PDB file of C-alpha atoms and ligand atoms in Angstrom:
ATOM      1  CA  MET A   1      -8.990  10.085 -39.333  1.00  0.00           C
ATOM      2  CA  THR A   2     -10.042   8.006 -36.335  1.00  0.00           C
ATOM      3  CA  THR A   3     -11.250   9.542 -33.145  1.00  0.00           C
ATOM      4  CA  GLU A   4     -10.722   7.577 -29.968  1.00  0.00           C
ATOM      5  CA  LEU A   5     -13.807   7.712 -27.832  1.00  0.00           C
ATOM      6  CA  LYS A   6     -12.981   7.991 -24.153  1.00  0.00           C
ATOM      7  CA  GLN A   7     -14.948   5.603 -22.062  1.00  0.00           C
ATOM      8  CA  GLN A   8     -16.957   7.245 -19.289  1.00  0.00           C
ATOM      9  CA  THR A   9     -15.976   6.473 -15.721  1.00  0.00           C
ATOM     10  CA  VAL A  10     -18.919   5.460 -13.557  1.00  0.00           C
ATOM     11  CA  VAL A  11     -18.822   6.382  -9.863  1.00  0.00           C
ATOM     12  CA  VAL A  12     -20.820   4.150  -7.522  1.00  0.00           C
ATOM     13  CA  SER A  13     -21.173   4.166  -3.772  1.00  0.00           C
ATOM     14  CA  THR A  14     -23.483   1.249  -2.934  1.00  0.00           C
ATOM     15  CA  ILE A  15     -22.719  -2.469  -2.782  1.00  0.00           C
ATOM     16  CA  ASP A  16     -25.762  -3.298  -4.944  1.00  0.00           C
ATOM     17  CA  GLU A  17     -24.703  -0.970  -7.754  1.00  0.00           C
ATOM     18  CA  MET A  18     -21.138  -2.263  -7.620  1.00  0.00           C
ATOM     19  CA  ARG A  19     -22.294  -5.892  -7.725  1.00  0.00           C
ATOM     20  CA  LYS A  20     -24.613  -5.237 -10.695  1.00  0.00           C
ATOM     21  CA  ILE A  21     -21.758  -3.701 -12.661  1.00  0.00           C
ATOM     22  CA  SER A  22     -19.365  -6.553 -11.778  1.00  0.00           C
ATOM     23  CA  GLU A  23     -22.065  -8.995 -12.862  1.00  0.00           C
ATOM     24  CA  SER A  24     -22.349  -7.215 -16.227  1.00  0.00           C
ATOM     25  CA  PHE A  25     -18.602  -7.798 -16.740  1.00  0.00           C
ATOM     26  CA  ARG A  26     -18.991 -11.563 -16.339  1.00  0.00           C
ATOM     27  CA  GLY A  27     -17.003 -13.509 -18.922  1.00  0.00           C
ATOM     28  CA  GLN A  28     -14.448 -10.678 -19.140  1.00  0.00           C
ATOM     29  CA  THR A  29     -11.515 -10.008 -16.830  1.00  0.00           C
ATOM     30  CA  LEU A  30     -11.898  -7.525 -13.994  1.00  0.00           C
ATOM     31  CA  GLY A  31      -9.056  -5.876 -12.100  1.00  0.00           C
ATOM     32  CA  LEU A  32      -9.394  -4.081  -8.758  1.00  0.00           C
ATOM     33  CA  VAL A  33      -7.071  -1.380  -7.445  1.00  0.00           C
ATOM     34  CA  PRO A  34      -7.944  -0.740  -3.781  1.00  0.00           C
ATOM     35  CA  THR A  35      -6.899   2.742  -2.583  1.00  0.00           C
ATOM     36  CA  MET A  36      -7.604   5.258   0.141  1.00  0.00           C
ATOM     37  CA  GLY A  37      -7.597   8.072  -2.438  1.00  0.00           C
ATOM     38  CA  TYR A  38      -5.437  11.181  -2.786  1.00  0.00           C
ATOM     39  CA  LEU A  39      -3.976   9.441  -5.781  1.00  0.00           C
ATOM     40  CA  HIS A  40      -0.391   9.948  -6.910  1.00  0.00           C
ATOM     41  CA  GLU A  41       1.695   8.471  -9.711  1.00  0.00           C
ATOM     42  CA  GLY A  42       2.331   5.354  -7.586  1.00  0.00           C
ATOM     43  CA  HIS A  43      -1.413   4.615  -7.480  1.00  0.00           C
ATOM     44  CA  LEU A  44      -1.743   5.450 -11.156  1.00  0.00           C
ATOM     45  CA  SER A  45       0.955   2.918 -12.007  1.00  0.00           C
ATOM     46  CA  LEU A  46      -1.225   0.237 -10.336  1.00  0.00           C
ATOM     47  CA  VAL A  47      -4.219   1.464 -12.318  1.00  0.00           C
ATOM     48  CA  LYS A  48      -2.257   1.384 -15.574  1.00  0.00           C
ATOM     49  CA  GLN A  49      -1.177  -2.203 -14.918  1.00  0.00           C
ATOM     50  CA  SER A  50      -4.773  -3.206 -14.321  1.00  0.00           C
ATOM     51  CA  LEU A  51      -5.942  -1.408 -17.481  1.00  0.00           C
ATOM     52  CA  GLU A  52      -3.271  -3.213 -19.464  1.00  0.00           C
ATOM     53  CA  LYS A  53      -3.999  -6.649 -18.047  1.00  0.00           C
ATOM     54  CA  CYS A  54      -7.772  -6.633 -17.645  1.00  0.00           C
ATOM     55  CA  ASP A  55     -10.823  -5.913 -19.782  1.00  0.00           C
ATOM     56  CA  HIS A  56     -12.275  -3.751 -17.002  1.00  0.00           C
ATOM     57  CA  THR A  57     -10.823  -1.899 -14.018  1.00  0.00           C
ATOM     58  CA  VAL A  58     -12.441  -0.831 -10.762  1.00  0.00           C
ATOM     59  CA  VAL A  59     -10.611   1.572  -8.436  1.00  0.00           C
ATOM     60  CA  SER A  60     -11.953   1.713  -4.894  1.00  0.00           C
ATOM     61  CA  ILE A  61     -11.517   4.852  -2.827  1.00  0.00           C
ATOM     62  CA  PHE A  62     -12.239   4.300   0.847  1.00  0.00           C
ATOM     63  CA  VAL A  63     -10.337   5.690   3.825  1.00  0.00           C
ATOM     64  CA  ASN A  64     -10.631   2.655   6.053  1.00  0.00           C
ATOM     65  CA  PRO A  65     -11.029   3.763   9.698  1.00  0.00           C
ATOM     66  CA  ARG A  66     -10.362   0.239  11.015  1.00  0.00           C
ATOM     67  CA  GLN A  67      -6.718   0.311   9.965  1.00  0.00           C
ATOM     68  CA  PHE A  68      -5.951   3.462  11.979  1.00  0.00           C
ATOM     69  CA  GLY A  69      -5.123   3.411  15.677  1.00  0.00           C
ATOM     70  CA  PRO A  70      -6.772   5.893  18.071  1.00  0.00           C
ATOM     71  CA  LYS A  71      -3.741   8.215  18.021  1.00  0.00           C
ATOM     72  CA  GLU A  72      -3.056   7.930  14.309  1.00  0.00           C
ATOM     73  CA  ASP A  73      -3.717  10.301  11.425  1.00  0.00           C
ATOM     74  CA  LEU A  74      -7.237   9.261  10.289  1.00  0.00           C
ATOM     75  CA  ASP A  75      -8.576  12.802  10.811  1.00  0.00           C
ATOM     76  CA  ILE A  76      -5.874  14.420   8.725  1.00  0.00           C
ATOM     77  CA  TYR A  77      -5.548  11.691   6.093  1.00  0.00           C
ATOM     78  CA  PRO A  78      -5.503  13.717   2.827  1.00  0.00           C
ATOM     79  CA  GLN A  79      -8.550  13.517   0.564  1.00  0.00           C
ATOM     80  CA  ASP A  80      -9.381  14.984  -2.836  1.00  0.00           C
ATOM     81  CA  LEU A  81     -12.199  13.042  -4.460  1.00  0.00           C
ATOM     82  CA  SER A  82     -12.732  15.409  -7.394  1.00  0.00           C
ATOM     83  CA  GLY A  83      -8.985  15.444  -8.178  1.00  0.00           C
ATOM     84  CA  ASP A  84      -8.918  11.627  -7.958  1.00  0.00           C
ATOM     85  CA  LEU A  85     -11.916  11.274 -10.283  1.00  0.00           C
ATOM     86  CA  GLU A  86     -10.314  13.592 -12.822  1.00  0.00           C
ATOM     87  CA  LYS A  87      -7.160  11.440 -12.843  1.00  0.00           C
ATOM     88  CA  LEU A  88      -9.106   8.192 -13.146  1.00  0.00           C
ATOM     89  CA  GLU A  89     -11.399   9.570 -15.860  1.00  0.00           C
ATOM     90  CA  SER A  90      -8.387  10.663 -17.874  1.00  0.00           C
ATOM     91  CA  LEU A  91      -7.174   7.046 -17.780  1.00  0.00           C
ATOM     92  CA  SER A  92     -10.641   5.756 -18.774  1.00  0.00           C
ATOM     93  CA  VAL A  93     -11.065   3.632 -15.670  1.00  0.00           C
ATOM     94  CA  ASP A  94     -14.436   1.833 -15.883  1.00  0.00           C
ATOM     95  CA  VAL A  95     -15.669   2.226 -12.306  1.00  0.00           C
ATOM     96  CA  VAL A  96     -14.761   4.097  -9.141  1.00  0.00           C
ATOM     97  CA  PHE A  97     -16.231   2.458  -6.051  1.00  0.00           C
ATOM     98  CA  ASN A  98     -16.498   5.094  -3.329  1.00  0.00           C
ATOM     99  CA  PRO A  99     -18.572   3.742  -0.445  1.00  0.00           C
ATOM    100  CA  ASP A 100     -19.122   5.561   2.829  1.00  0.00           C
ATOM    101  CA  ARG A 101     -18.183   4.144   6.240  1.00  0.00           C
ATOM    102  CA  GLN A 102     -21.713   3.022   7.045  1.00  0.00           C
ATOM    103  CA  THR A 103     -21.824   0.971   3.823  1.00  0.00           C
ATOM    104  CA  ILE A 104     -18.636  -0.904   4.654  1.00  0.00           C
ATOM    105  CA  TYR A 105     -19.146  -1.131   8.430  1.00  0.00           C
ATOM    106  CA  PRO A 106     -22.889  -1.106   9.117  1.00  0.00           C
ATOM    107  CA  GLU A 107     -24.258  -1.153  12.637  1.00  0.00           C
ATOM    108  CA  GLY A 108     -23.420  -4.463  14.318  1.00  0.00           C
ATOM    109  CA  PHE A 109     -20.348  -5.270  12.227  1.00  0.00           C
ATOM    110  CA  LYS A 110     -18.361  -7.863  14.188  1.00  0.00           C
ATOM    111  CA  THR A 111     -16.036  -9.827  11.910  1.00  0.00           C
ATOM    112  CA  HIS A 112     -12.312  -9.400  11.390  1.00  0.00           C
ATOM    113  CA  VAL A 113      -9.586 -11.172   9.474  1.00  0.00           C
ATOM    114  CA  GLN A 114      -6.378 -11.867  11.388  1.00  0.00           C
ATOM    115  CA  VAL A 115      -3.267 -13.042   9.534  1.00  0.00           C
ATOM    116  CA  ASP A 116      -0.756 -14.432  12.022  1.00  0.00           C
ATOM    117  CA  GLU A 117       3.068 -14.414  12.247  1.00  0.00           C
ATOM    118  CA  ILE A 118       3.962 -12.061   9.392  1.00  0.00           C
ATOM    119  CA  THR A 119       1.949  -9.322  11.098  1.00  0.00           C
ATOM    120  CA  ARG A 120       4.041  -9.512  14.277  1.00  0.00           C
ATOM    121  CA  ASN A 121       7.068  -7.508  13.173  1.00  0.00           C
ATOM    122  CA  LEU A 122       7.740  -4.284  11.293  1.00  0.00           C
ATOM    123  CA  CYS A 123       4.569  -2.161  11.077  1.00  0.00           C
ATOM    124  CA  GLY A 124       2.585  -4.744  13.058  1.00  0.00           C
ATOM    125  CA  LYS A 125       4.588  -3.958  16.206  1.00  0.00           C
ATOM    126  CA  SER A 126       3.691  -0.302  16.532  1.00  0.00           C
ATOM    127  CA  ARG A 127       0.357  -0.518  14.649  1.00  0.00           C
ATOM    128  CA  PRO A 128      -1.250  -3.640  16.182  1.00  0.00           C
ATOM    129  CA  GLN A 129      -4.677  -2.948  14.613  1.00  0.00           C
ATOM    130  CA  PHE A 130      -3.355  -2.084  11.189  1.00  0.00           C
ATOM    131  CA  PHE A 131      -3.197  -5.401   9.334  1.00  0.00           C
ATOM    132  CA  LYS A 132      -6.425  -6.675  10.856  1.00  0.00           C
ATOM    133  CA  GLY A 133      -8.098  -3.558   9.446  1.00  0.00           C
ATOM    134  CA  VAL A 134      -6.387  -3.920   6.066  1.00  0.00           C
ATOM    135  CA  ALA A 135      -7.108  -7.648   5.661  1.00  0.00           C
ATOM    136  CA  THR A 136     -10.752  -7.170   6.668  1.00  0.00           C
ATOM    137  CA  VAL A 137     -11.444  -4.305   4.279  1.00  0.00           C
ATOM    138  CA  VAL A 138      -9.554  -5.929   1.392  1.00  0.00           C
ATOM    139  CA  LEU A 139     -11.515  -9.154   1.858  1.00  0.00           C
ATOM    140  CA  LYS A 140     -14.746  -7.155   1.865  1.00  0.00           C
ATOM    141  CA  LEU A 141     -13.712  -5.272  -1.290  1.00  0.00           C
ATOM    142  CA  PHE A 142     -12.872  -8.570  -2.999  1.00  0.00           C
ATOM    143  CA  ASN A 143     -16.288  -9.956  -2.039  1.00  0.00           C
ATOM    144  CA  ILE A 144     -18.112  -6.855  -3.228  1.00  0.00           C
ATOM    145  CA  VAL A 145     -16.233  -6.224  -6.491  1.00  0.00           C
ATOM    146  CA  ARG A 146     -15.332  -9.872  -7.278  1.00  0.00           C
ATOM    147  CA  PRO A 147     -12.234  -9.168  -9.359  1.00  0.00           C
ATOM    148  CA  GLN A 148     -10.018 -11.871 -10.868  1.00  0.00           C
ATOM    149  CA  TYR A 149      -6.970  -9.635 -10.379  1.00  0.00           C
ATOM    150  CA  ALA A 150      -5.990  -7.104  -7.707  1.00  0.00           C
ATOM    151  CA  PHE A 151      -3.047  -4.714  -7.785  1.00  0.00           C
ATOM    152  CA  PHE A 152      -0.964  -3.552  -4.804  1.00  0.00           C
ATOM    153  CA  GLY A 153       2.260  -1.565  -4.513  1.00  0.00           C
ATOM    154  CA  GLU A 154       5.492  -2.930  -3.105  1.00  0.00           C
ATOM    155  CA  LYS A 155       6.001   0.232  -1.063  1.00  0.00           C
ATOM    156  CA  ASP A 156       3.653  -1.442   1.434  1.00  0.00           C
ATOM    157  CA  TRP A 157       5.702  -4.637   1.342  1.00  0.00           C
ATOM    158  CA  GLN A 158       4.306  -6.137   4.520  1.00  0.00           C
ATOM    159  CA  GLN A 159       0.731  -5.273   3.526  1.00  0.00           C
ATOM    160  CA  LEU A 160       1.288  -7.129   0.250  1.00  0.00           C
ATOM    161  CA  ALA A 161       2.643 -10.144   2.119  1.00  0.00           C
ATOM    162  CA  VAL A 162      -0.427 -10.106   4.384  1.00  0.00           C
ATOM    163  CA  ILE A 163      -2.841  -9.887   1.446  1.00  0.00           C
ATOM    164  CA  GLU A 164      -1.037 -12.648  -0.466  1.00  0.00           C
ATOM    165  CA  THR A 165      -1.129 -14.858   2.629  1.00  0.00           C
ATOM    166  CA  MET A 166      -4.806 -14.162   3.250  1.00  0.00           C
ATOM    167  CA  THR A 167      -5.837 -14.932  -0.349  1.00  0.00           C
ATOM    168  CA  ARG A 168      -3.787 -18.140  -0.317  1.00  0.00           C
ATOM    169  CA  ASP A 169      -4.948 -19.327   3.122  1.00  0.00           C
ATOM    170  CA  LEU A 170      -8.611 -18.578   2.460  1.00  0.00           C
ATOM    171  CA  ASN A 171      -8.548 -20.055  -1.088  1.00  0.00           C
ATOM    172  CA  MET A 172      -9.703 -16.803  -2.580  1.00  0.00           C
ATOM    173  CA  ASP A 173     -10.036 -16.696  -6.339  1.00  0.00           C
ATOM    174  CA  VAL A 174      -8.077 -13.467  -6.834  1.00  0.00           C
ATOM    175  CA  GLU A 175      -4.618 -13.178  -8.347  1.00  0.00           C
ATOM    176  CA  ILE A 176      -2.524 -10.565  -6.557  1.00  0.00           C
ATOM    177  CA  HIS A 177      -0.201  -8.462  -8.694  1.00  0.00           C
ATOM    178  CA  ARG A 178       2.790  -6.696  -7.198  1.00  0.00           C
ATOM    179  CA  VAL A 179       3.724  -3.310  -8.614  1.00  0.00           C
ATOM    180  CA  PRO A 180       7.146  -1.762  -7.866  1.00  0.00           C
ATOM    181  CA  LEU A 181       7.458   1.210  -5.516  1.00  0.00           C
ATOM    182  CA  MET A 182       7.592   4.587  -7.262  1.00  0.00           C
ATOM    183  CA  ARG A 183       9.833   7.462  -6.193  1.00  0.00           C
ATOM    184  CA  GLU A 184       9.764  11.225  -6.687  1.00  0.00           C
ATOM    185  CA  PRO A 185      12.709  12.483  -8.802  1.00  0.00           C
ATOM    186  CA  ASP A 186      14.650  13.262  -5.584  1.00  0.00           C
ATOM    187  CA  GLY A 187      14.188   9.692  -4.262  1.00  0.00           C
ATOM    188  CA  LEU A 188      11.294  10.148  -1.810  1.00  0.00           C
ATOM    189  CA  ALA A 189       8.947   7.136  -1.966  1.00  0.00           C
ATOM    190  CA  MET A 190       5.561   8.320  -3.285  1.00  0.00           C
ATOM    191  CA  SER A 191       2.903   8.410  -0.594  1.00  0.00           C
ATOM    192  CA  SER A 192      -0.338  10.308  -0.046  1.00  0.00           C
ATOM    193  CA  ARG A 193       1.024  11.185   3.393  1.00  0.00           C
ATOM    194  CA  ASN A 194       3.884  13.203   1.842  1.00  0.00           C
ATOM    195  CA  SER A 195       1.348  15.991   1.314  1.00  0.00           C
ATOM    196  CA  ASN A 196       1.154  16.465   5.105  1.00  0.00           C
ATOM    197  CA  LEU A 197       4.889  17.294   5.309  1.00  0.00           C
ATOM    198  CA  SER A 198       6.137  20.884   5.550  1.00  0.00           C
ATOM    199  CA  PRO A 199       8.934  21.824   3.101  1.00  0.00           C
ATOM    200  CA  GLU A 200      11.464  21.325   5.932  1.00  0.00           C
ATOM    201  CA  GLU A 201      10.024  17.907   6.899  1.00  0.00           C
ATOM    202  CA  ARG A 202      10.005  16.864   3.267  1.00  0.00           C
ATOM    203  CA  LYS A 203      13.750  17.538   3.088  1.00  0.00           C
ATOM    204  CA  GLN A 204      14.258  15.484   6.264  1.00  0.00           C
ATOM    205  CA  ALA A 205      12.203  12.670   4.728  1.00  0.00           C
ATOM    206  CA  LEU A 206      14.819  12.228   2.017  1.00  0.00           C
ATOM    207  CA  SER A 207      17.009  10.610   4.668  1.00  0.00           C
ATOM    208  CA  LEU A 208      14.949   7.402   4.295  1.00  0.00           C
ATOM    209  CA  SER A 209      15.764   6.753   0.633  1.00  0.00           C
ATOM    210  CA  ARG A 210      19.294   8.100   1.180  1.00  0.00           C
ATOM    211  CA  SER A 211      19.915   5.571   3.943  1.00  0.00           C
ATOM    212  CA  LEU A 212      18.631   2.722   1.761  1.00  0.00           C
ATOM    213  CA  LYS A 213      20.841   3.785  -1.136  1.00  0.00           C
ATOM    214  CA  ASP A 214      23.814   4.014   1.217  1.00  0.00           C
ATOM    215  CA  SER A 215      23.060   0.531   2.597  1.00  0.00           C
ATOM    216  CA  LYS A 216      23.051  -0.910  -0.926  1.00  0.00           C
ATOM    217  CA  GLU A 217      26.468   0.645  -1.525  1.00  0.00           C
ATOM    218  CA  LYS A 218      27.809  -0.668   1.800  1.00  0.00           C
ATOM    219  CA  ILE A 219      26.563  -4.176   0.967  1.00  0.00           C
ATOM    220  CA  GLN A 220      28.262  -3.956  -2.420  1.00  0.00           C
ATOM    221  CA  GLN A 221      31.467  -3.042  -0.581  1.00  0.00           C
ATOM    222  CA  GLY A 222      31.140  -6.254   1.422  1.00  0.00           C
ATOM    223  CA  ILE A 223      29.460  -5.196   4.677  1.00  0.00           C
ATOM    224  CA  ILE A 224      26.967  -7.942   5.548  1.00  0.00           C
ATOM    225  CA  SER A 225      26.341  -7.421   9.273  1.00  0.00           C
ATOM    226  CA  SER A 226      22.736  -6.326   9.812  1.00  0.00           C
ATOM    227  CA  LYS A 227      23.739  -4.707  13.100  1.00  0.00           C
ATOM    228  CA  GLU A 228      26.305  -2.528  11.356  1.00  0.00           C
ATOM    229  CA  LEU A 229      23.971  -1.686   8.483  1.00  0.00           C
ATOM    230  CA  ARG A 230      21.145  -0.872  10.882  1.00  0.00           C
ATOM    231  CA  GLN A 231      23.394   1.460  12.869  1.00  0.00           C
ATOM    232  CA  ASN A 232      24.468   3.190   9.671  1.00  0.00           C
ATOM    233  CA  ILE A 233      20.828   3.747   8.659  1.00  0.00           C
ATOM    234  CA  ARG A 234      20.066   5.018  12.164  1.00  0.00           C
ATOM    235  CA  ASN A 235      22.951   7.517  11.946  1.00  0.00           C
ATOM    236  CA  ILE A 236      21.809   8.868   8.567  1.00  0.00           C
ATOM    237  CA  ILE A 237      18.172   9.283   9.597  1.00  0.00           C
ATOM    238  CA  SER A 238      18.834  10.568  13.124  1.00  0.00           C
ATOM    239  CA  ALA A 239      21.115  13.269  11.710  1.00  0.00           C
ATOM    240  CA  GLU A 240      17.864  14.952  10.605  1.00  0.00           C
ATOM    241  CA  PRO A 241      16.432  16.724  13.675  1.00  0.00           C
ATOM    242  CA  GLY A 242      12.685  16.044  13.134  1.00  0.00           C
ATOM    243  CA  THR A 243      12.896  12.307  12.600  1.00  0.00           C
ATOM    244  CA  GLN A 244      11.745   9.590  14.981  1.00  0.00           C
ATOM    245  CA  ILE A 245      12.615   6.055  13.879  1.00  0.00           C
ATOM    246  CA  ASP A 246       9.897   3.451  14.440  1.00  0.00           C
ATOM    247  CA  TYR A 247      11.840   0.487  13.045  1.00  0.00           C
ATOM    248  CA  ILE A 248      14.687  -0.534  10.790  1.00  0.00           C
ATOM    249  CA  SER A 249      14.208  -4.104   9.669  1.00  0.00           C
ATOM    250  CA  ILE A 250      16.650  -6.266   7.741  1.00  0.00           C
ATOM    251  CA  CYS A 251      14.694  -9.415   7.092  1.00  0.00           C
ATOM    252  CA  ASP A 252      13.640 -12.236   4.832  1.00  0.00           C
ATOM    253  CA  PRO A 253      11.236 -10.752   2.221  1.00  0.00           C
ATOM    254  CA  VAL A 254       8.768 -13.650   2.569  1.00  0.00           C
ATOM    255  CA  SER A 255       8.755 -14.661   6.245  1.00  0.00           C
ATOM    256  CA  LEU A 256       9.749 -11.149   7.417  1.00  0.00           C
ATOM    257  CA  GLU A 257      11.991 -12.804  10.049  1.00  0.00           C
ATOM    258  CA  GLU A 258      14.995 -10.657  10.990  1.00  0.00           C
ATOM    259  CA  LYS A 259      18.397 -11.658   9.570  1.00  0.00           C
ATOM    260  CA  GLU A 260      21.711 -11.242  11.348  1.00  0.00           C
ATOM    261  CA  ILE A 261      23.655 -11.109   8.120  1.00  0.00           C
ATOM    262  CA  ILE A 262      22.816 -10.287   4.524  1.00  0.00           C
ATOM    263  CA  LYS A 263      22.607 -13.692   2.912  1.00  0.00           C
ATOM    264  CA  GLY A 264      20.139 -14.521   0.135  1.00  0.00           C
ATOM    265  CA  ARG A 265      17.399 -12.172  -1.002  1.00  0.00           C
ATOM    266  CA  THR A 266      16.846  -9.597   1.739  1.00  0.00           C
ATOM    267  CA  LEU A 267      14.361  -6.822   2.492  1.00  0.00           C
ATOM    268  CA  ILE A 268      15.460  -3.621   4.183  1.00  0.00           C
ATOM    269  CA  ALA A 269      12.357  -1.833   5.439  1.00  0.00           C
ATOM    270  CA  LEU A 270      11.986   1.373   7.464  1.00  0.00           C
ATOM    271  CA  ALA A 271       9.276   3.337   9.206  1.00  0.00           C
ATOM    272  CA  VAL A 272      10.017   6.840  10.438  1.00  0.00           C
ATOM    273  CA  LYS A 273       7.785   9.484  11.966  1.00  0.00           C
ATOM    274  CA  ILE A 274       8.379  12.985  10.626  1.00  0.00           C
ATOM    275  CA  GLY A 275       6.036  15.737  11.798  1.00  0.00           C
ATOM    276  CA  PRO A 276       2.455  14.512  11.373  1.00  0.00           C
ATOM    277  CA  ALA A 277       3.373  11.688   8.989  1.00  0.00           C
ATOM    278  CA  ARG A 278       4.658   8.180   9.520  1.00  0.00           C
ATOM    279  CA  LEU A 279       6.567   7.264   6.380  1.00  0.00           C
ATOM    280  CA  ILE A 280       7.686   3.850   5.194  1.00  0.00           C
ATOM    281  CA  ASP A 281      10.239   2.871   2.586  1.00  0.00           C
ATOM    282  CA  ASN A 282      12.053  -0.289   1.565  1.00  0.00           C
ATOM    283  CA  CYS A 283      14.441  -1.866  -0.872  1.00  0.00           C
ATOM    284  CA  ILE A 284      15.320  -5.398  -1.872  1.00  0.00           C
ATOM    285  CA  ILE A 285      18.869  -6.701  -1.842  1.00  0.00           C
ATOM    286  CA  GLU A 286      18.971  -9.390  -4.513  1.00  0.00           C
ATOM    287  CA  ASP A 287      20.747 -12.674  -3.882  1.00  0.00           C
TER     288      ASP A 287
HETATM  289  O1  LIG B 301      -2.670   0.659   0.784  1.00  0.00           O
HETATM  290  C1  LIG B 301      -3.764   1.233   1.003  1.00  0.00           C
HETATM  291  O2  LIG B 301      -4.077   2.302   0.472  1.00  0.00           O
HETATM  292  C2  LIG B 301      -4.751   0.586   1.976  1.00  0.00           C
HETATM  293  O3  LIG B 301      -4.098  -0.027   3.029  1.00  0.00           O
HETATM  294  C3  LIG B 301      -5.732  -0.376   1.292  1.00  0.00           C
HETATM  295  C4  LIG B 301      -5.035  -1.562   0.677  1.00  0.00           C
HETATM  296  C5  LIG B 301      -6.518   0.371   0.219  1.00  0.00           C
HETATM  297  C6  LIG B 301      -6.740  -0.915   2.319  1.00  0.00           C
HETATM  298  O4  LIG B 301      -7.450   0.108   2.932  1.00  0.00           O
END
């Protein structure tokens, strides 16, 4: 009989400790899964991909204040470090990097990364600080952990595009892996923010995935006008009383430029405020 020994997960909070561990992995492949914690199955699917692909996996847990606007939900962003560690230990993740704010943004911190053009539309319009905050912290995490591979979910489609652009433009030696969006059995896109929804708001939130599914059906029936499809999505979501649409974008999945008609591969992306949460969802219409 063989007994599988579970590898112990190490939790580190300083840059020095993290660097020493990364250094000890030299010559082997290292994958990084950056997260803000409150891990769900969507995050765990990123972790599993990293565990499969790489010799070692680091998961970072850091709620990055610089990607939240002054009126956004930083103060109520859900956190459960012990629950997260339990999940990551059960998967035998090598290292959890859990720095505090002072470690990532010490006194006198002045530098930011700005990715142009693709940050103008969609989430960039109503969250002007968001991608600057994301790109900056992801670059810092890459520099601290020094992974060869990093894993991000396609639920945050625009974030992925920004990170891919940044790594390409700045010649960074990290290969970005895209992992498909994961849904709850009833269709709701998995998100840590779902935990801030009341039961009633959670029901209303199903209108996002419902509207995307309906759009796919309409496109299959031959409707290709973005204006018409957008209006249809608006009708489905607005029929739920607590919803406030931020944007409905029908765009090119790479440039994120809006399209007037569905032609070629197309991204339909939504952001909707429901109660305390701003939820996003998307789907791809294949060519
Ligand atoms: O997607 C997230 O959880 C965050 O935006 C990220 C990539 C961890 C950066 O803070």
